[in-house]
């Protein structure tokens, strides 16, 4: 799962690094993907979603 993409067109759709702003949504996505997958699931992140917010919550 890619939560590292900083592209504005991606983040405007609450995807990519913008996902770090919604912990509940990420938890639901992870649970669904892990449940549906028979292989390990990985998550790619950035240090934050903007220079002002370098650390995810």
PDB file of C-alpha atoms in Angstrom:
ATOM      1  CA  UNK A   1       0.000   0.000   0.000  1.00  0.00           C
ATOM      2  CA  UNK A   2       1.528   3.320  -1.055  1.00  0.00           C
ATOM      3  CA  UNK A   3       1.007   6.083   1.501  1.00  0.00           C
ATOM      4  CA  UNK A   4       4.117   7.855   0.249  1.00  0.00           C
ATOM      5  CA  UNK A   5       2.982   9.534  -2.957  1.00  0.00           C
ATOM      6  CA  UNK A   6       3.062  13.330  -2.507  1.00  0.00           C
ATOM      7  CA  UNK A   7       1.521  14.190  -5.905  1.00  0.00           C
ATOM      8  CA  UNK A   8      -1.185  16.819  -5.500  1.00  0.00           C
ATOM      9  CA  UNK A   9      -3.594  15.037  -7.864  1.00  0.00           C
ATOM     10  CA  UNK A  10      -3.285  11.910  -5.681  1.00  0.00           C
ATOM     11  CA  UNK A  11      -3.518  13.706  -2.335  1.00  0.00           C
ATOM     12  CA  UNK A  12      -6.598  15.673  -3.427  1.00  0.00           C
ATOM     13  CA  UNK A  13      -8.409  12.324  -3.557  1.00  0.00           C
ATOM     14  CA  UNK A  14      -7.407  11.453   0.029  1.00  0.00           C
ATOM     15  CA  UNK A  15      -4.842   8.963  -1.267  1.00  0.00           C
ATOM     16  CA  UNK A  16      -1.057   8.677  -1.158  1.00  0.00           C
ATOM     17  CA  UNK A  17       0.591  10.580   1.678  1.00  0.00           C
ATOM     18  CA  UNK A  18      -2.731  12.302   2.486  1.00  0.00           C
ATOM     19  CA  UNK A  19      -3.880   8.995   3.991  1.00  0.00           C
ATOM     20  CA  UNK A  20      -1.657   9.712   6.992  1.00  0.00           C
ATOM     21  CA  UNK A  21      -4.193  12.344   8.036  1.00  0.00           C
ATOM     22  CA  UNK A  22      -6.922   9.730   8.568  1.00  0.00           C
ATOM     23  CA  UNK A  23      -5.785   6.951  10.908  1.00  0.00           C
ATOM     24  CA  UNK A  24      -9.230   5.319  10.997  1.00  0.00           C
ATOM     25  CA  UNK A  25      -9.377   5.056   7.205  1.00  0.00           C
ATOM     26  CA  UNK A  26      -5.865   3.578   7.100  1.00  0.00           C
ATOM     27  CA  UNK A  27      -6.844   1.008   9.730  1.00  0.00           C
ATOM     28  CA  UNK A  28      -9.900  -0.010   7.686  1.00  0.00           C
ATOM     29  CA  UNK A  29      -7.879  -0.227   4.463  1.00  0.00           C
ATOM     30  CA  UNK A  30      -5.169  -2.308   6.126  1.00  0.00           C
ATOM     31  CA  UNK A  31      -7.674  -4.665   7.725  1.00  0.00           C
ATOM     32  CA  UNK A  32      -9.461  -5.227   4.408  1.00  0.00           C
ATOM     33  CA  UNK A  33      -6.259  -5.770   2.426  1.00  0.00           C
ATOM     34  CA  UNK A  34      -4.757  -8.144   4.998  1.00  0.00           C
ATOM     35  CA  UNK A  35      -8.004 -10.114   5.175  1.00  0.00           C
ATOM     36  CA  UNK A  36      -8.211 -10.410   1.378  1.00  0.00           C
ATOM     37  CA  UNK A  37      -4.552 -11.278   0.848  1.00  0.00           C
ATOM     38  CA  UNK A  38      -2.665 -14.524   1.246  1.00  0.00           C
ATOM     39  CA  UNK A  39       0.727 -12.811   0.997  1.00  0.00           C
ATOM     40  CA  UNK A  40       2.421 -10.317   3.337  1.00  0.00           C
ATOM     41  CA  UNK A  41       1.151  -6.742   3.098  1.00  0.00           C
ATOM     42  CA  UNK A  42       3.582  -3.830   3.218  1.00  0.00           C
ATOM     43  CA  UNK A  43       2.979  -0.134   3.701  1.00  0.00           C
ATOM     44  CA  UNK A  44       5.132   2.628   2.195  1.00  0.00           C
ATOM     45  CA  UNK A  45       5.034   5.980   4.001  1.00  0.00           C
ATOM     46  CA  UNK A  46       6.761   9.333   4.105  1.00  0.00           C
ATOM     47  CA  UNK A  47       7.990  11.181   7.169  1.00  0.00           C
ATOM     48  CA  UNK A  48       4.903  13.387   6.981  1.00  0.00           C
ATOM     49  CA  UNK A  49       2.344  14.809   4.576  1.00  0.00           C
ATOM     50  CA  UNK A  50       3.930  18.271   4.281  1.00  0.00           C
ATOM     51  CA  UNK A  51       7.078  20.119   5.420  1.00  0.00           C
ATOM     52  CA  UNK A  52       5.099  21.565   8.345  1.00  0.00           C
ATOM     53  CA  UNK A  53       3.927  18.105   9.428  1.00  0.00           C
ATOM     54  CA  UNK A  54       7.020  15.919   9.219  1.00  0.00           C
ATOM     55  CA  UNK A  55       5.744  13.268  11.622  1.00  0.00           C
ATOM     56  CA  UNK A  56       2.640  11.208  11.044  1.00  0.00           C
ATOM     57  CA  UNK A  57       0.155  11.292  13.973  1.00  0.00           C
TER      58      UNK A  57
END
